[in-house]
Short mmCIF file of C-alpha atoms and ligand atoms in Angstrom, two decimals:
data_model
loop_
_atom_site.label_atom_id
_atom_site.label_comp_id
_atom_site.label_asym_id
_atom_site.label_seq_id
_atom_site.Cartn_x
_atom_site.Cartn_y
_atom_site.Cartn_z
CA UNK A 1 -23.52 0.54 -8.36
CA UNK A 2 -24.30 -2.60 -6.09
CA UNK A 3 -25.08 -1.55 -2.32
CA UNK A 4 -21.87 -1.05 -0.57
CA UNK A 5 -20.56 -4.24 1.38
CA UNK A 6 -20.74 -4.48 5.07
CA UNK A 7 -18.04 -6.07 7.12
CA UNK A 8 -20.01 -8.48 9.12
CA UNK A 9 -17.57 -10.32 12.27
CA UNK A 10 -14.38 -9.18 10.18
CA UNK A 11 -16.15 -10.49 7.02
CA UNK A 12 -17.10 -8.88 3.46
CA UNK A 13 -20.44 -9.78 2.58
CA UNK A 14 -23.08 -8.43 -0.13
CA UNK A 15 -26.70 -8.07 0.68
CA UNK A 16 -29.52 -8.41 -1.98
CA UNK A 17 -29.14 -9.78 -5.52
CA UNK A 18 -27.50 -7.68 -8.46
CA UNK A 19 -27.73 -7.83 -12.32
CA UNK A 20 -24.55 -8.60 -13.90
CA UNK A 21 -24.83 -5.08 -15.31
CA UNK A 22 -24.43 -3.34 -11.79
CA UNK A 23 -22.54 -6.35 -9.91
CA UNK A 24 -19.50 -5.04 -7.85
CA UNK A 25 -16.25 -4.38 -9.45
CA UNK A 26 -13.02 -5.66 -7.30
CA UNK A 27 -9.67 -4.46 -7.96
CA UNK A 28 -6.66 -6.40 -6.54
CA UNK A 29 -3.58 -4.76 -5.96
CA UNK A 30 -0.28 -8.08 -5.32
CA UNK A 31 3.33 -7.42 -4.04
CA UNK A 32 6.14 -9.50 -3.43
CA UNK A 33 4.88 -10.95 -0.43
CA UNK A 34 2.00 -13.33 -2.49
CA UNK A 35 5.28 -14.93 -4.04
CA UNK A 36 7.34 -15.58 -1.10
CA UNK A 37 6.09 -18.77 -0.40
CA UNK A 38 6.88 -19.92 -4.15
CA UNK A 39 10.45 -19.14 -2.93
CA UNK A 40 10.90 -15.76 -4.40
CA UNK A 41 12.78 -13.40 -2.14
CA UNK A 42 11.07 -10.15 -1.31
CA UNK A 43 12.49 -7.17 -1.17
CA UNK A 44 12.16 -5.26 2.00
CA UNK A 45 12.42 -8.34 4.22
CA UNK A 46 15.16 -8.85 6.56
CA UNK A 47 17.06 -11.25 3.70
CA UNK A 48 15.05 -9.32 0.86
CA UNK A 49 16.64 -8.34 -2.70
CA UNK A 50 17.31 -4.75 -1.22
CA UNK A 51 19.68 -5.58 1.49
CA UNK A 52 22.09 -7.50 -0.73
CA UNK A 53 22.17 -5.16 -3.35
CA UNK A 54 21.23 -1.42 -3.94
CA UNK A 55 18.24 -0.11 -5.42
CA UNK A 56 20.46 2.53 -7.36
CA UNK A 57 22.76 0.43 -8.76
CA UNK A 58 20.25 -2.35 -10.72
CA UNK A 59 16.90 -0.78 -10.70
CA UNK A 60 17.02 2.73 -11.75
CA UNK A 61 17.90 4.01 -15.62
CA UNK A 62 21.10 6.06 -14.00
CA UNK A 63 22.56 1.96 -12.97
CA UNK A 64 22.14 0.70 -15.81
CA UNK A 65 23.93 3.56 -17.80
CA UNK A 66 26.51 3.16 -15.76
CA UNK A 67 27.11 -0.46 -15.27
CA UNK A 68 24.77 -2.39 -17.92
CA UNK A 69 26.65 -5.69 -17.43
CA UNK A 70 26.26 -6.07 -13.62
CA UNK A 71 22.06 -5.18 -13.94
CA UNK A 72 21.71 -7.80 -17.02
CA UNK A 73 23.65 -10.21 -14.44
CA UNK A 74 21.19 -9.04 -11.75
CA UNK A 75 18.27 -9.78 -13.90
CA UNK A 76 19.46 -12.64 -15.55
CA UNK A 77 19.83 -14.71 -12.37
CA UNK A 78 16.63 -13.76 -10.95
CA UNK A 79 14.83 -14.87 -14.38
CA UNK A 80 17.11 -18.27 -13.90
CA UNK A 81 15.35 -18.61 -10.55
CA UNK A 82 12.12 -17.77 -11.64
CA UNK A 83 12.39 -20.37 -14.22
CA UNK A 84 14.00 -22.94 -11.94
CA UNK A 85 12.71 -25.87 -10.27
CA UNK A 86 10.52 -25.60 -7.20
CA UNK A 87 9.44 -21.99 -8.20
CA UNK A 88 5.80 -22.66 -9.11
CA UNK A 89 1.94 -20.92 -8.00
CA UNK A 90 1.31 -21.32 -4.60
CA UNK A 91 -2.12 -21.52 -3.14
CA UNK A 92 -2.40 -17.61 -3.01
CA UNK A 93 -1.80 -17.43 -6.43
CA UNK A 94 -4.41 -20.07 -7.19
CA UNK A 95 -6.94 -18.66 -5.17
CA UNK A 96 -7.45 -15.25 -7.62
CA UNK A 97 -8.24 -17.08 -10.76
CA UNK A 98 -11.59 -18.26 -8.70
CA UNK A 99 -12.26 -15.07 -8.00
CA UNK A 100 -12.23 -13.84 -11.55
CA UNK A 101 -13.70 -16.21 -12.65
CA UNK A 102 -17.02 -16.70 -10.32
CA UNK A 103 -16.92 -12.94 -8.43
CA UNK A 104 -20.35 -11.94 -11.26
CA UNK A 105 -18.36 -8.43 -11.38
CA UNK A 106 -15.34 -7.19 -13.21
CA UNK A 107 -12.08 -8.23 -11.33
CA UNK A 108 -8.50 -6.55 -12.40
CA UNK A 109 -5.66 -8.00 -10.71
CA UNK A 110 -2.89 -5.46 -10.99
CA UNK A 111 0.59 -6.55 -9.50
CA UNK A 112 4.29 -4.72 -8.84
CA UNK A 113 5.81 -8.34 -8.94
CA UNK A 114 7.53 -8.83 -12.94
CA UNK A 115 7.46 -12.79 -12.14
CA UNK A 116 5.08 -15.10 -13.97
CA UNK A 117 3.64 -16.61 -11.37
CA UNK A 118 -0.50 -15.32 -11.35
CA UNK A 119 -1.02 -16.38 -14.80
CA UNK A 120 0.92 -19.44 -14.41
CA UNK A 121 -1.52 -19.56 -11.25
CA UNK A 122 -4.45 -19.12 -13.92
CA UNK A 123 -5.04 -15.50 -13.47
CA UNK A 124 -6.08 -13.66 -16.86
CA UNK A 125 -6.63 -10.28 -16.71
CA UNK A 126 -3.53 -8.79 -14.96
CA UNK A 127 -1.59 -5.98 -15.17
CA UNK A 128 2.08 -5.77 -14.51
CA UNK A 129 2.30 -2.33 -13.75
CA UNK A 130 6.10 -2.71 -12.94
CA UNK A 131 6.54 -4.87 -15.93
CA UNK A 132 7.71 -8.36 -16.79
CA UNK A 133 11.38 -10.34 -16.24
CA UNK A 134 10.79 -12.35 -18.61
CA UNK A 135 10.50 -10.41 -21.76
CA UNK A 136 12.81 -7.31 -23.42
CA UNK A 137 12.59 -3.78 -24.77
CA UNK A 138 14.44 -2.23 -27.75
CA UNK A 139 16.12 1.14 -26.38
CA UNK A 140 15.97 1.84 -30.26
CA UNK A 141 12.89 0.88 -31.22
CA UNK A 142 10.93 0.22 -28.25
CA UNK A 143 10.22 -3.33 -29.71
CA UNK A 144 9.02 -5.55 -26.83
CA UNK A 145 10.07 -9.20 -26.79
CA UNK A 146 9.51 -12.38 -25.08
CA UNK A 147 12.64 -13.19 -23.46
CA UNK A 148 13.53 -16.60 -21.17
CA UNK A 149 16.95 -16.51 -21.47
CA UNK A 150 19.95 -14.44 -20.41
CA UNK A 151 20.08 -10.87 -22.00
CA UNK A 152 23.89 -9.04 -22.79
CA UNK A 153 25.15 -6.28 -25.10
CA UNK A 154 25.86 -8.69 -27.10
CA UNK A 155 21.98 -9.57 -28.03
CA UNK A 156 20.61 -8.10 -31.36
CA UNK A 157 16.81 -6.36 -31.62
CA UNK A 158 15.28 -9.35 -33.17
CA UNK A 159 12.82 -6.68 -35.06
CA UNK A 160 15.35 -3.63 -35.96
CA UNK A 161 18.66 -5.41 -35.12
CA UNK A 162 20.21 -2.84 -33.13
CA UNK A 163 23.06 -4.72 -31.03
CA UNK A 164 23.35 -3.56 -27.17
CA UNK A 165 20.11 -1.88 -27.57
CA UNK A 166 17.95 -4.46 -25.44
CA UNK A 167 17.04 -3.96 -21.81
CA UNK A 168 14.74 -6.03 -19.34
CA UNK A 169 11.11 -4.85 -19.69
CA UNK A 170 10.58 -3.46 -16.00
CA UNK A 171 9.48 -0.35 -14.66
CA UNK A 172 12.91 1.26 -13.01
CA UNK A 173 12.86 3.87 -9.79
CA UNK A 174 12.13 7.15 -11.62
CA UNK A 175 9.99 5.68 -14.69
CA UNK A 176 6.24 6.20 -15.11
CA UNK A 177 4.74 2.61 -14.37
CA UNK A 178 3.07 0.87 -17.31
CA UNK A 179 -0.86 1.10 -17.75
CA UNK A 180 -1.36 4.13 -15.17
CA UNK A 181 -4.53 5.40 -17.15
CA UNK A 182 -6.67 2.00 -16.79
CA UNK A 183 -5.08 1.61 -13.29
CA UNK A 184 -6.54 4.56 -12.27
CA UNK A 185 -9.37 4.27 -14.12
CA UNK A 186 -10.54 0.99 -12.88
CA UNK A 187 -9.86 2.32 -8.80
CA UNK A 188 -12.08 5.46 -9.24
CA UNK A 189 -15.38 3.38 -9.89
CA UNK A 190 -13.95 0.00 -7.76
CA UNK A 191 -16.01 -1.16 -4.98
CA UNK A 192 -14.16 -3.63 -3.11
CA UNK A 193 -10.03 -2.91 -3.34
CA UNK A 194 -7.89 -5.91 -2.25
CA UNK A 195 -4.05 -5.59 -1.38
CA UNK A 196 -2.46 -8.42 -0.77
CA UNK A 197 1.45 -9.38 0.38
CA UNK A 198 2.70 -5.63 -0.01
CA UNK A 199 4.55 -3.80 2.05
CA UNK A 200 3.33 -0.05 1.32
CA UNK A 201 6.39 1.76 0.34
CA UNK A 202 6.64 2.27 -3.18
CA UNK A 203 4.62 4.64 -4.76
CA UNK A 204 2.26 5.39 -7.28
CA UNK A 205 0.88 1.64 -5.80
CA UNK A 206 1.42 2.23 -2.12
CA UNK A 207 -1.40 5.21 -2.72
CA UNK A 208 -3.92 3.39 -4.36
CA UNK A 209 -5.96 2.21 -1.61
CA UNK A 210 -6.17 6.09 -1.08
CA UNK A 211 -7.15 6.60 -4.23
CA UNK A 212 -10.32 3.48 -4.11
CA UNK A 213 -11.77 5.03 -0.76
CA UNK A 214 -11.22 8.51 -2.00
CA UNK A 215 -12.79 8.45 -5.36
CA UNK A 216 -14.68 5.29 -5.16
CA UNK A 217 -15.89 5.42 -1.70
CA UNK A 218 -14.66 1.21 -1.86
CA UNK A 219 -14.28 -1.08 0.72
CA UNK A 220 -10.88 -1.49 1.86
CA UNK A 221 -8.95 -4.72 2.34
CA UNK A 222 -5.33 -5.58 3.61
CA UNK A 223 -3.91 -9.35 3.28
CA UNK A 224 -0.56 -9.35 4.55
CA UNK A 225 1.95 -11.24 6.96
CA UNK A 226 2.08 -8.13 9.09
CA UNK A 227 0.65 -4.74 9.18
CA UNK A 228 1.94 -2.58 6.42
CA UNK A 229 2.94 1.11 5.84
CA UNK A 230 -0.49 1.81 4.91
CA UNK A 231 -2.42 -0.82 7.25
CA UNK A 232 -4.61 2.04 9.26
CA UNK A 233 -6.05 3.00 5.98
CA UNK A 234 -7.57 0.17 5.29
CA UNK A 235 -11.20 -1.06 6.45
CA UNK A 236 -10.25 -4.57 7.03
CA UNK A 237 -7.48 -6.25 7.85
CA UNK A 238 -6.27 -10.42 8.00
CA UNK A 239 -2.72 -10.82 8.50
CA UNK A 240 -0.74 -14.28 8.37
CA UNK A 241 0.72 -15.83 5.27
CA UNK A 242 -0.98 -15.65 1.96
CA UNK A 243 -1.08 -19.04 1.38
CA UNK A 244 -3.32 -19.17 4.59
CA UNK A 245 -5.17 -15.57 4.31
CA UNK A 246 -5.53 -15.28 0.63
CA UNK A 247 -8.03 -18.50 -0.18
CA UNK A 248 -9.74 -18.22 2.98
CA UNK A 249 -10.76 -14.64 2.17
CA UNK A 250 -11.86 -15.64 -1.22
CA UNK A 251 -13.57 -18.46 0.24
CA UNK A 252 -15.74 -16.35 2.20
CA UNK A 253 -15.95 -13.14 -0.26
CA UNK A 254 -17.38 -15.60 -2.84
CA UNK A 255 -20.24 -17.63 -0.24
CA UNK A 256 -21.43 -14.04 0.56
CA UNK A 257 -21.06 -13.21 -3.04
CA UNK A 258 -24.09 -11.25 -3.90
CA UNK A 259 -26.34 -13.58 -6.19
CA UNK A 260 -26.99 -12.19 -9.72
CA UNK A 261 -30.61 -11.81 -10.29
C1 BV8 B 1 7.27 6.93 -10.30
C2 BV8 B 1 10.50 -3.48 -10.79
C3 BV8 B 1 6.48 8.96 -11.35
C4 BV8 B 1 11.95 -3.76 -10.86
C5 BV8 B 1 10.02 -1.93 -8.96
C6 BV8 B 1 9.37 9.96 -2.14
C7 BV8 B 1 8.08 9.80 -1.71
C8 BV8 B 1 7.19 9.07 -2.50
C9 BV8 B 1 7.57 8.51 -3.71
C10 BV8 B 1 8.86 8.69 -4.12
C11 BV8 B 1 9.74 9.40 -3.37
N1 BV8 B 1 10.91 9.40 -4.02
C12 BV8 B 1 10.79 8.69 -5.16
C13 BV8 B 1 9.55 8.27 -5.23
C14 BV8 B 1 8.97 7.49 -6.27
C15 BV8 B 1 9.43 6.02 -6.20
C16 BV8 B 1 9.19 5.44 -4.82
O1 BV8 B 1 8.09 5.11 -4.48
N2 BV8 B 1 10.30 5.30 -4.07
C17 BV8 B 1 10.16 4.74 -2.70
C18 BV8 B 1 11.31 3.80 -2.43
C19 BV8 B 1 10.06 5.87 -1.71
N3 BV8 B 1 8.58 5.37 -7.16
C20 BV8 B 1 8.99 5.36 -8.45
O2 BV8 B 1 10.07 5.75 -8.85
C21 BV8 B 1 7.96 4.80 -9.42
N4 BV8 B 1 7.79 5.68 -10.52
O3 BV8 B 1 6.99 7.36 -9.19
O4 BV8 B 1 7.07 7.63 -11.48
C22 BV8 B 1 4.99 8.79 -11.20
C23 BV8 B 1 4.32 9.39 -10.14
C24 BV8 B 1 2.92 9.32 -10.05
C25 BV8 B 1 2.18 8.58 -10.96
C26 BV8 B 1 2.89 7.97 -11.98
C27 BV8 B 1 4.30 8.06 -12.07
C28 BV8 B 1 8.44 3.45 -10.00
C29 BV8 B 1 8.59 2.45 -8.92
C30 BV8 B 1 8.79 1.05 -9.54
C31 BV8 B 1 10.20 0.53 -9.28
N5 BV8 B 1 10.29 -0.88 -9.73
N6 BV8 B 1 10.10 -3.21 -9.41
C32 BV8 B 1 12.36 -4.99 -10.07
O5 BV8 B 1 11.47 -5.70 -9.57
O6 BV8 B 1 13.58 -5.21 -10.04
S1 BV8 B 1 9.52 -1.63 -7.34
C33 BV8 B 1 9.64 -3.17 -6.53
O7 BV8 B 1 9.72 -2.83 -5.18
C34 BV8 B 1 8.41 -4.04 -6.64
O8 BV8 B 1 7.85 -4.04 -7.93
C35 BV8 B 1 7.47 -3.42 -5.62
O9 BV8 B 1 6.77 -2.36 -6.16
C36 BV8 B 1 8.43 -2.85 -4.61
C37 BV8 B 1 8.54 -3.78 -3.45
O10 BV8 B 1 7.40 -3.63 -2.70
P1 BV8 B 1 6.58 -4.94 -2.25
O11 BV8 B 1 6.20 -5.73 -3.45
O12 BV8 B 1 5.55 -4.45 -1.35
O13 BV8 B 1 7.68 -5.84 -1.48
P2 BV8 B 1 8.31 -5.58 -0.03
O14 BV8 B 1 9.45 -6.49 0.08
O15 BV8 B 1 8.51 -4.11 0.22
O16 BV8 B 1 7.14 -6.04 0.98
C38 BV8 B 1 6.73 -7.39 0.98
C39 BV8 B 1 5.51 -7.46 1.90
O17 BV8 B 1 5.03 -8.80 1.88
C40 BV8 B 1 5.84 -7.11 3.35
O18 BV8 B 1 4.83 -6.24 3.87
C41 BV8 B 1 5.81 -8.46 4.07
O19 BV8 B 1 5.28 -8.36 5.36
C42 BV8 B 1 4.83 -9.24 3.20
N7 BV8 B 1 5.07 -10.69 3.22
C43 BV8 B 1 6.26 -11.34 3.30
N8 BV8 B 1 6.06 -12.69 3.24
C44 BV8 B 1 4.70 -12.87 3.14
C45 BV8 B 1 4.07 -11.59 3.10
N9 BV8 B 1 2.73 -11.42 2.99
C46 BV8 B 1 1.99 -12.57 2.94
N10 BV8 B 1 2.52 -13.83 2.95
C47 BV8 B 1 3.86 -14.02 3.06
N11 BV8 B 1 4.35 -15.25 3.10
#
C-alpha cells in the first residue's frame, strides 16, 4: 500500500516513488451530472427526468408490469437522444481515459449513468452498475443483447425467440445493482475514491464513499456543481461544472502522480 496522499492547498499529491506492484489504486464513482453538459438531462435537477415523470411508473419492475408500453416509450426516446446528434463526450468524459491510462495504479471507473458516453469518451474499464440503455435482457432467458433501436412487445429473443419477453437492460428501484461483489471489492482496498457529478441520493452508490474511508481508510474526493447529499463526508471538495473541475483535477492528480520506481 503506497503512503497515503496528503491534500496539499486543496490538492492530492503522492510523496516518494512506488513500484507498480504497490502504486495506488483509484476508484471513480460518475452520476448524471458528468453528462449534463453532453445535453443529457439529469434527474434530480430542477428540469431533471424525475420531475416530468415518476420514478414508479418507468423505473421500477412493479411499472413496467403494469404499463410495459409507456416504459419501452420512456426508454426508447431517451436511447433516440442518446444516439442523436450533438450528444457526444464532453471534456469530463475525456479527461478519465488519461487517468487510466497514465495513473501507474489500477483505476475502476464505476458509473449509475446507462448512457454510452465514458467509453465513447475512451474509458475502458467501467462498470455500469445501473446497467446499459442501449442493450436488452430476455425475461425468459436472461439473454443480454445489444440493442440501438426501439424495443416493443412485439420484439422476439433473438437467442430463444420468446416474443414480449425483452426488457431494457437497467438496474430498476428495488433490483440488486449489477457487479456489487467487484464494486465492493475494489472500494475496501481503494486509496484515492473519486465521485464526480452525483447528487448522493440513491443508494447502494450514495454509500460508497462510506464504505472507501471506512474499510480502506482512502482519500476522499467530491467533483460536483454543488455540494451533494453526502458532501461533509468527503475529504476534498471542488465544485463547478465537470467540464471545468473534472480535467483540472486530473491535471493536477497526475503532475503529483507518484513516480514508479
Ligand atoms: C437496491 C437506472 C438492494 C434506470 C437508476 C431508503 C433509504 C435508502 C435506500 C432506499 C430507501 N428506499 C429504497 C432504497 C433503495 C433505492 C434508493 O436508493 N432509493 C432512493 C430514491 C432513496 N435504491 C435501489 O432500489 C437500488 N437497489 O437498493 O437494491 C440492495 C441494497 C444494498 C446493496 C445491494 C442492493 C437500485 C437503484 C438503481 C435505480 N436505477 N438508474 C434509469 O436510469 O432510468 S438510479 C438513477 O438515479 C441513476 O442511475 C442514478 O443512480 C440516480 C440519479 O442520481 P445521480 O446520477 O446522482 O443524478 P441526480 O440528478 O440525482 O444528481 C445529479 C448531480 O449532478 C447533482 O448533484 C448536480 O448538482 C450535479 N450536476 C448537475 N450538472 C452538473 C453537475 N455536476 C457537474 N457538472 C455539471 N454540469
Amino acid at each position: 500500500m503506497a503512503d497515503p496522499p496528503v491534500a496539499q492547498h486543496g490538492r492530492t499529491v503522492y510523496h516518494g516513488s512506488v513500484s507498480d506492484r504497490n502504486a495506488p489504486s483509484i476508484v471513480i464513482l460518475t452520476g448524471a451530472g458528468i453528462s449534463k453538459e453532453s445535453g443529457l438531462d439529469t434527474f434530480r435537477d430542477a428540469d431533471g427526468i424525475w420531475s416530468k415523470v415518476r420514478i414508479e411508473d418507468v423505473a421500477t419492475p412493479e411499472g413496467f408490469a403494469r404499463d410495459p408500453d409507456r416504459v419501452h416509450e420512456f426508454y426508447n426516446a431517451r436511447r433516440r437522444q442518446l444516439r442523436g446528434d450533438g450528444i457526444a463526450p464532453n471534456a469530463a468524459h475525456q479527461a478519465l481515459p488519461r487517468l487510466e491510462q497514465d495513473w501507474p495504479g489500477p483505476v475502476l471507473l464505476v458509473t449509475q449513468n446507462i448512457d454510452d458516453l465514458h467509453e465513447r469518451g475512451g474509458s475502458r474499464n467501467v462498470i455500469h452498475m445501473h446497467g446499459e440503455l442501449q442493450k436488452a435482457r430476455c425475461q425468459a432467458c436472461g439473454a443480454v443483447h445489444a440493442w440501438p433501436g426501439d424495443m416493443s412487445r412485439a420484439d422476439s429473443c433473438p437467442a430463444c425467440a420468446s416474443m414480449g419477453m425483452l426488457r431494457v437492460h437497467v438496474v430498476w428501484f428495488g433490483e440488486m445493482p449489477f457487479e456489487m461483489d467487484r464494486i465492493y471489492q475494489s472500494l475496501s482496498d481503494c486509496d484515492l475514491f473519486i465521485s464526480v457529478g452525483t447528487s448522493g441520493n440513491v443508494y447502494p452508490a450514495a454509500g460508497f464513499v462510506q464504505e472507501a474511508r471506512l474499510q480502506a481508510a482512502a482519500h476522499t474526493v467530491e467533483l460536483n456543481l454543488e455540494p451533494s447529499e453526502g458532501a461533509t463526508l468527503f475529504a476534498e471538495q471542488h465544485y463547478g461544472p465537470a467540464t471545468e473541475i473534472v480535467p483540472a483535477y486530473v491535471r493536477d492528480l497526475l503532475s503529483g502522480a507518484p513516480k514508479v520506481a
